[in-house]
Amino acid sequence: MSRIPVLEVFGPTIQGEGMVIGRKTMFVRTAGCDYRCAWCDSKFTWDGSERARMLTPDEVWAELVAAGGRRFNHVTISGGNPALIRDPMAELIALLHGHGIRVGLETQGSVWQDWFVEIDDLTISPKPPSSGMDTDWAGLDVMVRRLSDHGVHFSLKVPIFDDTDLDYARRVHRTWPEVPLYLSVGNPDPSAGGDVAAHLLARLAWLVDRVVQDEALNAVHVLPQLHTLLWGNRRGV
Ligand SMILES: C[S@@+](CC[C@H](N)C(=O)[O-])C[C@H]1O[C@@H](n2cnc3c(N)ncnc32)[C@H](O)[C@@H]1O
Ligand SMILES: Nc1nc2[nH]cc(C(=O)O)c2c(=O)[nH]1
Ligand code: SF4
Ligand SMILES: [Mg+2]
């Protein structure tokens, strides 16, 4: 039986970011990432600090029901990079659809999986310079074309920390102008305790100001991480 490395299952909560912000959903967070973003808010998925549990798709479903009962019809798969997992993930998606559940995915666009075309709400989040990661533009272009050709409901989401990141987002927008682009306010210290909302709202105000003044960004969406505004850097929300 194939198994998925699961770091956490939580919800119901709301999707805090991007194209389906506000949508009630559960989360399944997988372990392991091929990136090492400087400001990653989910480092525990790849820094060796926590051990994943190897769960079958049926066991993941059981955990979703244990946490959410009948109070959900949407599950978001995040990580880590869930695209590192092939067959067991395809099985989980089929199982969720069999239960009438819509499925979202959060991934950075570095690895393709054929099961992407089964996803109902797919977010590709290329990483700007502040992350310290490099973008494979040609590889990303192949991915965007495949998703478009298959009619997948997807978008691009770039976290923005500074003006250099905004330049990167302009390039993303120029390269794929037909794909909805979400700019997400970067959270520079995801380990900070307490109420970080005032600080993040100030950064949101800065980002909105930049976008409204820029004719190259007429079609973008600007958003905060809503869950971070509501609950700070708490885990499992
Ligand atoms: C933790 S990642 C997991 C999925 C996948 N690895 C990815 O990066 O898209 C989920 C989303 O959180 C965003 N994110 C991670 N750390 C962040 C931070 N400190 N501030 C804002 N967004 C962050 C990522 O850019 C990504 O869009
Ligand atoms: N509420 C909530 N929304 C989210 N959107 C993307 C998240 C993620 O970590 O992938 C996330 C998360 O961890 N919580
Ligand atoms: S790609 Fe996503 S999970 Fe991986 S390090 Fe970057 S933000 Fe974290
Ligand atoms: Mg998160």
PDB file of C-alpha atoms and ligand atoms in Angstrom:
ATOM      1  CA  MET A   1       0.000   0.000   0.000  1.00  0.00           C
ATOM      2  CA  SER A   2       1.452   3.360  -0.978  1.00  0.00           C
ATOM      3  CA  ARG A   3       1.999   5.947   1.706  1.00  0.00           C
ATOM      4  CA  ILE A   4       2.285   9.722   1.980  1.00  0.00           C
ATOM      5  CA  PRO A   5       4.727  11.504   4.353  1.00  0.00           C
ATOM      6  CA  VAL A   6       2.303  13.637   6.371  1.00  0.00           C
ATOM      7  CA  LEU A   7       3.420  16.359   8.741  1.00  0.00           C
ATOM      8  CA  GLU A   8       0.028  17.669   9.772  1.00  0.00           C
ATOM      9  CA  VAL A   9      -3.690  17.439   9.047  1.00  0.00           C
ATOM     10  CA  PHE A  10      -5.801  20.343  10.257  1.00  0.00           C
ATOM     11  CA  GLY A  11      -9.030  22.275   9.837  1.00  0.00           C
ATOM     12  CA  PRO A  12     -11.642  23.181   9.087  1.00  0.00           C
ATOM     13  CA  THR A  13     -10.184  26.633   8.627  1.00  0.00           C
ATOM     14  CA  ILE A  14     -10.204  29.130   5.764  1.00  0.00           C
ATOM     15  CA  GLN A  15      -7.759  29.271   2.887  1.00  0.00           C
ATOM     16  CA  GLY A  16      -5.722  32.303   3.914  1.00  0.00           C
ATOM     17  CA  GLU A  17      -3.960  33.027   0.640  1.00  0.00           C
ATOM     18  CA  GLY A  18      -4.390  33.454  -3.070  1.00  0.00           C
ATOM     19  CA  MET A  19      -7.081  32.591  -5.573  1.00  0.00           C
ATOM     20  CA  VAL A  20      -9.547  30.947  -3.202  1.00  0.00           C
ATOM     21  CA  ILE A  21      -8.841  33.097  -0.150  1.00  0.00           C
ATOM     22  CA  GLY A  22     -11.592  32.786   2.407  1.00  0.00           C
ATOM     23  CA  ARG A  23     -12.747  29.372   1.158  1.00  0.00           C
ATOM     24  CA  LYS A  24     -13.460  26.953   3.988  1.00  0.00           C
ATOM     25  CA  THR A  25     -11.008  24.072   3.706  1.00  0.00           C
ATOM     26  CA  MET A  26      -9.016  21.377   5.470  1.00  0.00           C
ATOM     27  CA  PHE A  27      -5.221  21.140   5.082  1.00  0.00           C
ATOM     28  CA  VAL A  28      -2.976  18.145   4.534  1.00  0.00           C
ATOM     29  CA  ARG A  29       0.679  19.170   4.841  1.00  0.00           C
ATOM     30  CA  THR A  30       3.274  16.815   3.382  1.00  0.00           C
ATOM     31  CA  ALA A  31       6.912  16.566   4.450  1.00  0.00           C
ATOM     32  CA  GLY A  32       9.928  17.300   2.291  1.00  0.00           C
ATOM     33  CA  CYS A  33      10.849  20.149  -0.042  1.00  0.00           C
ATOM     34  CA  ASP A  34      13.299  20.581  -2.899  1.00  0.00           C
ATOM     35  CA  TYR A  35      13.616  24.297  -1.978  1.00  0.00           C
ATOM     36  CA  ARG A  36      15.027  26.015   1.116  1.00  0.00           C
ATOM     37  CA  CYS A  37      13.387  29.457   1.109  1.00  0.00           C
ATOM     38  CA  ALA A  38      15.081  31.847   3.540  1.00  0.00           C
ATOM     39  CA  TRP A  39      11.767  32.965   5.053  1.00  0.00           C
ATOM     40  CA  CYS A  40       9.806  29.693   4.711  1.00  0.00           C
ATOM     41  CA  ASP A  41       6.978  29.654   7.246  1.00  0.00           C
ATOM     42  CA  SER A  42       6.866  25.838   7.129  1.00  0.00           C
ATOM     43  CA  LYS A  43      10.518  24.945   7.677  1.00  0.00           C
ATOM     44  CA  PHE A  44       9.466  22.131   9.973  1.00  0.00           C
ATOM     45  CA  THR A  45       8.452  20.220   6.823  1.00  0.00           C
ATOM     46  CA  TRP A  46      12.064  19.977   5.638  1.00  0.00           C
ATOM     47  CA  ASP A  47      14.602  21.050   8.319  1.00  0.00           C
ATOM     48  CA  GLY A  48      14.670  17.708  10.116  1.00  0.00           C
ATOM     49  CA  SER A  49      13.063  19.089  13.271  1.00  0.00           C
ATOM     50  CA  GLU A  50       9.954  16.921  12.904  1.00  0.00           C
ATOM     51  CA  ARG A  51       9.298  13.393  11.709  1.00  0.00           C
ATOM     52  CA  ALA A  52       6.624  12.709   9.132  1.00  0.00           C
ATOM     53  CA  ARG A  53       4.095   9.937   9.573  1.00  0.00           C
ATOM     54  CA  MET A  54       3.769   7.601   6.607  1.00  0.00           C
ATOM     55  CA  LEU A  55       0.008   7.381   6.018  1.00  0.00           C
ATOM     56  CA  THR A  56      -2.028   5.573   3.379  1.00  0.00           C
ATOM     57  CA  PRO A  57      -4.614   7.676   1.520  1.00  0.00           C
ATOM     58  CA  ASP A  58      -7.312   5.901   3.584  1.00  0.00           C
ATOM     59  CA  GLU A  59      -5.544   6.904   6.793  1.00  0.00           C
ATOM     60  CA  VAL A  60      -5.294  10.522   5.610  1.00  0.00           C
ATOM     61  CA  TRP A  61      -9.036  10.464   4.931  1.00  0.00           C
ATOM     62  CA  ALA A  62      -9.667   9.055   8.408  1.00  0.00           C
ATOM     63  CA  GLU A  63      -7.642  11.901   9.944  1.00  0.00           C
ATOM     64  CA  LEU A  64      -9.526  14.486   7.899  1.00  0.00           C
ATOM     65  CA  VAL A  65     -12.844  13.101   9.116  1.00  0.00           C
ATOM     66  CA  ALA A  66     -11.563  12.861  12.700  1.00  0.00           C
ATOM     67  CA  ALA A  67     -10.604  16.553  12.619  1.00  0.00           C
ATOM     68  CA  GLY A  68     -13.378  17.925  10.436  1.00  0.00           C
ATOM     69  CA  GLY A  69     -16.333  15.573  10.745  1.00  0.00           C
ATOM     70  CA  ARG A  70     -18.862  16.536   8.078  1.00  0.00           C
ATOM     71  CA  ARG A  71     -17.906  20.216   8.299  1.00  0.00           C
ATOM     72  CA  PHE A  72     -15.844  20.360   5.094  1.00  0.00           C
ATOM     73  CA  ASN A  73     -16.044  19.744   1.359  1.00  0.00           C
ATOM     74  CA  HIS A  74     -12.629  21.113   0.326  1.00  0.00           C
ATOM     75  CA  VAL A  75      -9.118  19.904   1.128  1.00  0.00           C
ATOM     76  CA  THR A  76      -5.928  21.853   0.372  1.00  0.00           C
ATOM     77  CA  ILE A  77      -2.744  19.857  -0.081  1.00  0.00           C
ATOM     78  CA  SER A  78       0.364  21.828   0.880  1.00  0.00           C
ATOM     79  CA  GLY A  79       3.827  21.170   2.253  1.00  0.00           C
ATOM     80  CA  GLY A  80       6.728  21.147   1.815  1.00  0.00           C
ATOM     81  CA  ASN A  81       6.341  20.387  -1.839  1.00  0.00           C
ATOM     82  CA  PRO A  82       3.529  17.858  -2.367  1.00  0.00           C
ATOM     83  CA  ALA A  83       4.689  17.534  -6.006  1.00  0.00           C
ATOM     84  CA  LEU A  84       7.563  15.354  -4.780  1.00  0.00           C
ATOM     85  CA  ILE A  85       5.012  12.550  -4.253  1.00  0.00           C
ATOM     86  CA  ARG A  86       3.649  10.685  -7.274  1.00  0.00           C
ATOM     87  CA  ASP A  87       1.352   7.655  -7.043  1.00  0.00           C
ATOM     88  CA  PRO A  88       0.145   7.925  -3.430  1.00  0.00           C
ATOM     89  CA  MET A  89      -0.906  11.526  -4.057  1.00  0.00           C
ATOM     90  CA  ALA A  90      -2.821  10.554  -7.196  1.00  0.00           C
ATOM     91  CA  GLU A  91      -4.611   7.942  -5.057  1.00  0.00           C
ATOM     92  CA  LEU A  92      -5.442  10.459  -2.338  1.00  0.00           C
ATOM     93  CA  ILE A  93      -6.895  12.918  -4.856  1.00  0.00           C
ATOM     94  CA  ALA A  94      -9.059  10.191  -6.420  1.00  0.00           C
ATOM     95  CA  LEU A  95     -10.223   9.126  -2.966  1.00  0.00           C
ATOM     96  CA  LEU A  96     -11.138  12.698  -2.004  1.00  0.00           C
ATOM     97  CA  HIS A  97     -13.038  13.230  -5.254  1.00  0.00           C
ATOM     98  CA  GLY A  98     -14.856   9.955  -4.601  1.00  0.00           C
ATOM     99  CA  HIS A  99     -16.102  11.491  -1.345  1.00  0.00           C
ATOM    100  CA  GLY A 100     -17.292  14.614  -3.183  1.00  0.00           C
ATOM    101  CA  ILE A 101     -14.433  16.774  -1.902  1.00  0.00           C
ATOM    102  CA  ARG A 102     -12.848  19.571  -3.962  1.00  0.00           C
ATOM    103  CA  VAL A 103      -9.056  19.533  -3.873  1.00  0.00           C
ATOM    104  CA  GLY A 104      -6.633  22.463  -3.797  1.00  0.00           C
ATOM    105  CA  LEU A 105      -2.861  22.332  -4.182  1.00  0.00           C
ATOM    106  CA  GLU A 106      -0.039  24.649  -3.088  1.00  0.00           C
ATOM    107  CA  THR A 107       3.257  24.088  -4.900  1.00  0.00           C
ATOM    108  CA  GLN A 108       6.167  26.207  -6.096  1.00  0.00           C
ATOM    109  CA  GLY A 109       6.249  24.969  -9.697  1.00  0.00           C
ATOM    110  CA  SER A 110       9.626  23.227  -9.619  1.00  0.00           C
ATOM    111  CA  VAL A 111       8.299  19.699 -10.242  1.00  0.00           C
ATOM    112  CA  TRP A 112       5.465  18.511 -12.499  1.00  0.00           C
ATOM    113  CA  GLN A 113       3.120  15.637 -11.690  1.00  0.00           C
ATOM    114  CA  ASP A 114       0.461  14.261 -14.043  1.00  0.00           C
ATOM    115  CA  TRP A 115      -2.076  14.424 -11.206  1.00  0.00           C
ATOM    116  CA  PHE A 116      -1.904  18.256 -11.330  1.00  0.00           C
ATOM    117  CA  VAL A 117      -4.598  18.094 -14.019  1.00  0.00           C
ATOM    118  CA  GLU A 118      -6.988  16.534 -11.463  1.00  0.00           C
ATOM    119  CA  ILE A 119      -6.649  19.459  -9.020  1.00  0.00           C
ATOM    120  CA  ASP A 120      -9.665  21.779  -8.687  1.00  0.00           C
ATOM    121  CA  ASP A 121      -7.840  24.881  -7.361  1.00  0.00           C
ATOM    122  CA  LEU A 122      -4.122  24.890  -8.142  1.00  0.00           C
ATOM    123  CA  THR A 123      -1.692  27.546  -6.949  1.00  0.00           C
ATOM    124  CA  ILE A 124       1.794  27.768  -8.441  1.00  0.00           C
ATOM    125  CA  SER A 125       3.993  29.966  -6.274  1.00  0.00           C
ATOM    126  CA  PRO A 126       7.303  30.810  -7.972  1.00  0.00           C
ATOM    127  CA  LYS A 127       9.885  32.138  -5.561  1.00  0.00           C
ATOM    128  CA  PRO A 128      11.323  35.682  -5.819  1.00  0.00           C
ATOM    129  CA  PRO A 129      14.968  36.651  -5.116  1.00  0.00           C
ATOM    130  CA  SER A 130      14.438  37.220  -1.373  1.00  0.00           C
ATOM    131  CA  SER A 131      13.881  33.463  -1.020  1.00  0.00           C
ATOM    132  CA  GLY A 132      17.428  32.711  -2.192  1.00  0.00           C
ATOM    133  CA  MET A 133      16.022  30.226  -4.723  1.00  0.00           C
ATOM    134  CA  ASP A 134      16.449  30.218  -8.522  1.00  0.00           C
ATOM    135  CA  THR A 135      13.542  29.935 -10.959  1.00  0.00           C
ATOM    136  CA  ASP A 136      13.677  27.507 -13.895  1.00  0.00           C
ATOM    137  CA  TRP A 137      11.751  29.775 -16.259  1.00  0.00           C
ATOM    138  CA  ALA A 138      11.691  27.280 -19.129  1.00  0.00           C
ATOM    139  CA  GLY A 139      10.434  24.502 -16.859  1.00  0.00           C
ATOM    140  CA  LEU A 140       7.784  26.774 -15.406  1.00  0.00           C
ATOM    141  CA  ASP A 141       6.660  27.729 -18.900  1.00  0.00           C
ATOM    142  CA  VAL A 142       6.100  24.066 -19.776  1.00  0.00           C
ATOM    143  CA  MET A 143       4.037  23.685 -16.596  1.00  0.00           C
ATOM    144  CA  VAL A 144       1.912  26.776 -17.256  1.00  0.00           C
ATOM    145  CA  ARG A 145       1.219  25.617 -20.827  1.00  0.00           C
ATOM    146  CA  ARG A 146       0.219  22.124 -19.718  1.00  0.00           C
ATOM    147  CA  LEU A 147      -2.126  23.460 -17.068  1.00  0.00           C
ATOM    148  CA  SER A 148      -3.674  25.899 -19.561  1.00  0.00           C
ATOM    149  CA  ASP A 149      -4.031  23.185 -22.221  1.00  0.00           C
ATOM    150  CA  HIS A 150      -5.829  20.946 -19.726  1.00  0.00           C
ATOM    151  CA  GLY A 151      -8.163  23.731 -18.623  1.00  0.00           C
ATOM    152  CA  VAL A 152      -7.012  23.500 -15.008  1.00  0.00           C
ATOM    153  CA  HIS A 153      -8.278  26.231 -12.654  1.00  0.00           C
ATOM    154  CA  PHE A 154      -4.921  27.664 -11.599  1.00  0.00           C
ATOM    155  CA  SER A 155      -3.103  30.867 -10.715  1.00  0.00           C
ATOM    156  CA  LEU A 156       0.332  32.223  -9.920  1.00  0.00           C
ATOM    157  CA  LYS A 157       1.099  33.573  -6.450  1.00  0.00           C
ATOM    158  CA  VAL A 158       4.314  35.406  -5.600  1.00  0.00           C
ATOM    159  CA  PRO A 159       5.173  36.394  -2.021  1.00  0.00           C
ATOM    160  CA  ILE A 160       6.617  39.925  -1.986  1.00  0.00           C
ATOM    161  CA  PHE A 161       9.154  41.123   0.563  1.00  0.00           C
ATOM    162  CA  ASP A 162      10.844  44.044  -1.222  1.00  0.00           C
ATOM    163  CA  ASP A 163      11.209  45.986  -4.486  1.00  0.00           C
ATOM    164  CA  THR A 164      13.468  43.343  -6.021  1.00  0.00           C
ATOM    165  CA  ASP A 165      10.737  40.770  -5.467  1.00  0.00           C
ATOM    166  CA  LEU A 166       8.274  43.133  -7.119  1.00  0.00           C
ATOM    167  CA  ASP A 167      10.533  43.290 -10.186  1.00  0.00           C
ATOM    168  CA  TYR A 168      10.476  39.507 -10.266  1.00  0.00           C
ATOM    169  CA  ALA A 169       6.670  39.579 -10.091  1.00  0.00           C
ATOM    170  CA  ARG A 170       6.601  41.992 -13.048  1.00  0.00           C
ATOM    171  CA  ARG A 171       8.618  39.475 -15.045  1.00  0.00           C
ATOM    172  CA  VAL A 172       6.223  36.679 -14.032  1.00  0.00           C
ATOM    173  CA  HIS A 173       3.285  38.830 -15.157  1.00  0.00           C
ATOM    174  CA  ARG A 174       4.962  39.767 -18.463  1.00  0.00           C
ATOM    175  CA  THR A 175       5.793  36.130 -19.155  1.00  0.00           C
ATOM    176  CA  TRP A 176       2.287  34.746 -18.480  1.00  0.00           C
ATOM    177  CA  PRO A 177      -0.063  37.756 -18.776  1.00  0.00           C
ATOM    178  CA  GLU A 178      -3.113  35.537 -19.238  1.00  0.00           C
ATOM    179  CA  VAL A 179      -2.631  33.714 -15.917  1.00  0.00           C
ATOM    180  CA  PRO A 180      -4.179  35.381 -12.846  1.00  0.00           C
ATOM    181  CA  LEU A 181      -1.378  36.720 -10.636  1.00  0.00           C
ATOM    182  CA  TYR A 182      -1.671  37.123  -6.879  1.00  0.00           C
ATOM    183  CA  LEU A 183       0.875  39.143  -4.917  1.00  0.00           C
ATOM    184  CA  SER A 184       1.009  37.939  -1.333  1.00  0.00           C
ATOM    185  CA  VAL A 185       2.467  40.042   1.467  1.00  0.00           C
ATOM    186  CA  GLY A 186       5.652  38.440   2.776  1.00  0.00           C
ATOM    187  CA  ASN A 187       5.869  37.634   6.455  1.00  0.00           C
ATOM    188  CA  PRO A 188       9.529  38.327   7.287  1.00  0.00           C
ATOM    189  CA  ASP A 189       9.595  36.619  10.688  1.00  0.00           C
ATOM    190  CA  PRO A 190       7.326  33.575  10.741  1.00  0.00           C
ATOM    191  CA  SER A 191       8.711  32.515  14.132  1.00  0.00           C
ATOM    192  CA  ALA A 192       7.652  35.735  15.894  1.00  0.00           C
ATOM    193  CA  GLY A 193       5.101  35.268  18.650  1.00  0.00           C
ATOM    194  CA  GLY A 194       2.108  37.409  19.500  1.00  0.00           C
ATOM    195  CA  ASP A 195       0.136  39.778  17.327  1.00  0.00           C
ATOM    196  CA  VAL A 196       1.917  40.444  14.059  1.00  0.00           C
ATOM    197  CA  ALA A 197      -1.131  41.931  12.308  1.00  0.00           C
ATOM    198  CA  ALA A 198      -0.155  45.609  12.609  1.00  0.00           C
ATOM    199  CA  HIS A 199       3.248  44.958  11.076  1.00  0.00           C
ATOM    200  CA  LEU A 200       1.800  42.864   8.228  1.00  0.00           C
ATOM    201  CA  LEU A 201      -0.903  45.430   7.497  1.00  0.00           C
ATOM    202  CA  ALA A 202       1.785  48.103   7.166  1.00  0.00           C
ATOM    203  CA  ARG A 203       3.566  45.892   4.640  1.00  0.00           C
ATOM    204  CA  LEU A 204       0.258  45.329   2.819  1.00  0.00           C
ATOM    205  CA  ALA A 205      -0.234  49.108   2.626  1.00  0.00           C
ATOM    206  CA  TRP A 206       3.269  49.464   1.138  1.00  0.00           C
ATOM    207  CA  LEU A 207       2.564  46.756  -1.458  1.00  0.00           C
ATOM    208  CA  VAL A 208      -0.836  48.174  -2.451  1.00  0.00           C
ATOM    209  CA  ASP A 209       0.759  51.600  -2.846  1.00  0.00           C
ATOM    210  CA  ARG A 210       3.429  50.206  -5.177  1.00  0.00           C
ATOM    211  CA  VAL A 211       0.868  48.274  -7.256  1.00  0.00           C
ATOM    212  CA  VAL A 212      -1.637  51.089  -7.715  1.00  0.00           C
ATOM    213  CA  GLN A 213       1.127  53.323  -9.066  1.00  0.00           C
ATOM    214  CA  ASP A 214       2.432  50.783 -11.589  1.00  0.00           C
ATOM    215  CA  GLU A 215       0.829  50.395 -15.019  1.00  0.00           C
ATOM    216  CA  ALA A 216       2.668  47.092 -15.522  1.00  0.00           C
ATOM    217  CA  LEU A 217       0.592  45.634 -12.661  1.00  0.00           C
ATOM    218  CA  ASN A 218      -2.918  46.679 -13.704  1.00  0.00           C
ATOM    219  CA  ALA A 219      -4.391  43.178 -13.557  1.00  0.00           C
ATOM    220  CA  VAL A 220      -2.843  41.757 -10.382  1.00  0.00           C
ATOM    221  CA  HIS A 221      -4.519  40.890  -7.083  1.00  0.00           C
ATOM    222  CA  VAL A 222      -2.857  41.983  -3.826  1.00  0.00           C
ATOM    223  CA  LEU A 223      -3.562  39.987  -0.692  1.00  0.00           C
ATOM    224  CA  PRO A 224      -2.345  39.471   2.863  1.00  0.00           C
ATOM    225  CA  GLN A 225      -2.062  36.028   4.457  1.00  0.00           C
ATOM    226  CA  LEU A 226      -5.479  36.233   6.072  1.00  0.00           C
ATOM    227  CA  HIS A 227      -4.783  33.435   8.553  1.00  0.00           C
ATOM    228  CA  THR A 228      -1.674  35.254   9.788  1.00  0.00           C
ATOM    229  CA  LEU A 229      -3.669  38.448  10.314  1.00  0.00           C
ATOM    230  CA  LEU A 230      -6.246  36.479  12.289  1.00  0.00           C
ATOM    231  CA  TRP A 231      -4.083  34.059  14.237  1.00  0.00           C
ATOM    232  CA  GLY A 232      -0.465  35.240  13.950  1.00  0.00           C
ATOM    233  CA  ASN A 233       2.170  32.565  13.388  1.00  0.00           C
ATOM    234  CA  ARG A 234       0.203  29.793  15.112  1.00  0.00           C
ATOM    235  CA  ARG A 235       0.546  26.302  13.662  1.00  0.00           C
ATOM    236  CA  GLY A 236      -2.421  24.307  12.410  1.00  0.00           C
ATOM    237  CA  VAL A 237      -4.714  27.193  11.416  1.00  0.00           C
TER     238      VAL A 237
HETATM  239  C1  LIG B   1       4.689  26.863   2.887  1.00  0.00           C
HETATM  240  S1  LIG B   1       4.445  26.910   1.146  1.00  0.00           S
HETATM  241  C2  LIG B   1       4.147  25.187   0.765  1.00  0.00           C
HETATM  242  C3  LIG B   1       3.840  24.921  -0.676  1.00  0.00           C
HETATM  243  C4  LIG B   1       4.995  25.108  -1.660  1.00  0.00           C
HETATM  244  N1  LIG B   1       6.226  24.622  -1.150  1.00  0.00           N
HETATM  245  C5  LIG B   1       5.123  26.553  -2.046  1.00  0.00           C
HETATM  246  O1  LIG B   1       6.045  27.217  -1.562  1.00  0.00           O
HETATM  247  O2  LIG B   1       4.292  27.017  -2.825  1.00  0.00           O
HETATM  248  C6  LIG B   1       2.799  27.622   0.946  1.00  0.00           C
HETATM  249  C7  LIG B   1       2.765  29.080   0.574  1.00  0.00           C
HETATM  250  O3  LIG B   1       3.282  29.826   1.668  1.00  0.00           O
HETATM  251  C8  LIG B   1       4.060  30.880   1.151  1.00  0.00           C
HETATM  252  N2  LIG B   1       4.970  31.342   2.190  1.00  0.00           N
HETATM  253  C9  LIG B   1       5.901  30.613   2.833  1.00  0.00           C
HETATM  254  N3  LIG B   1       6.554  31.356   3.737  1.00  0.00           N
HETATM  255  C10 LIG B   1       6.011  32.595   3.662  1.00  0.00           C
HETATM  256  C11 LIG B   1       6.253  33.822   4.348  1.00  0.00           C
HETATM  257  N4  LIG B   1       7.202  33.919   5.293  1.00  0.00           N
HETATM  258  N5  LIG B   1       5.502  34.899   4.013  1.00  0.00           N
HETATM  259  C12 LIG B   1       4.549  34.808   3.048  1.00  0.00           C
HETATM  260  N6  LIG B   1       4.270  33.680   2.368  1.00  0.00           N
HETATM  261  C13 LIG B   1       4.991  32.591   2.685  1.00  0.00           C
HETATM  262  C14 LIG B   1       4.745  30.259  -0.027  1.00  0.00           C
HETATM  263  O4  LIG B   1       5.264  31.222  -0.920  1.00  0.00           O
HETATM  264  C15 LIG B   1       3.628  29.446  -0.641  1.00  0.00           C
HETATM  265  O5  LIG B   1       2.886  30.232  -1.523  1.00  0.00           O
HETATM  266  N1  LIG B   2      -5.291  29.069   6.714  1.00  0.00           N
HETATM  267  C1  LIG B   2      -4.201  28.759   5.994  1.00  0.00           C
HETATM  268  N2  LIG B   2      -4.155  29.107   4.695  1.00  0.00           N
HETATM  269  C2  LIG B   2      -3.058  28.726   4.001  1.00  0.00           C
HETATM  270  N3  LIG B   2      -2.837  28.913   2.684  1.00  0.00           N
HETATM  271  C3  LIG B   2      -1.665  28.336   2.353  1.00  0.00           C
HETATM  272  C4  LIG B   2      -1.113  27.754   3.484  1.00  0.00           C
HETATM  273  C5  LIG B   2       0.092  26.922   3.426  1.00  0.00           C
HETATM  274  O1  LIG B   2       0.849  26.850   4.388  1.00  0.00           O
HETATM  275  O2  LIG B   2       0.314  26.305   2.382  1.00  0.00           O
HETATM  276  C6  LIG B   2      -1.984  28.004   4.536  1.00  0.00           C
HETATM  277  C7  LIG B   2      -2.043  27.677   5.921  1.00  0.00           C
HETATM  278  O3  LIG B   2      -1.131  27.103   6.538  1.00  0.00           O
HETATM  279  N4  LIG B   2      -3.170  28.074   6.597  1.00  0.00           N
HETATM  280  S1  SF4 B   3       9.113  26.056  -1.538  1.00  0.00           S
HETATM  281 FE1  SF4 B   3       7.468  26.325  -0.043  1.00  0.00          FE
HETATM  282  S2  SF4 B   3       7.799  24.771   1.570  1.00  0.00           S
HETATM  283 FE2  SF4 B   3       9.643  24.809   0.264  1.00  0.00          FE
HETATM  284  S3  SF4 B   3      11.032  26.127   1.368  1.00  0.00           S
HETATM  285 FE3  SF4 B   3       9.932  27.447  -0.079  1.00  0.00          FE
HETATM  286  S4  SF4 B   3       8.101  28.216   0.993  1.00  0.00           S
HETATM  287 FE4  SF4 B   3       8.960  26.515   2.187  1.00  0.00          FE
HETATM  288 MG    MG B   4       1.333  28.546   5.511  1.00  0.00          MG
END
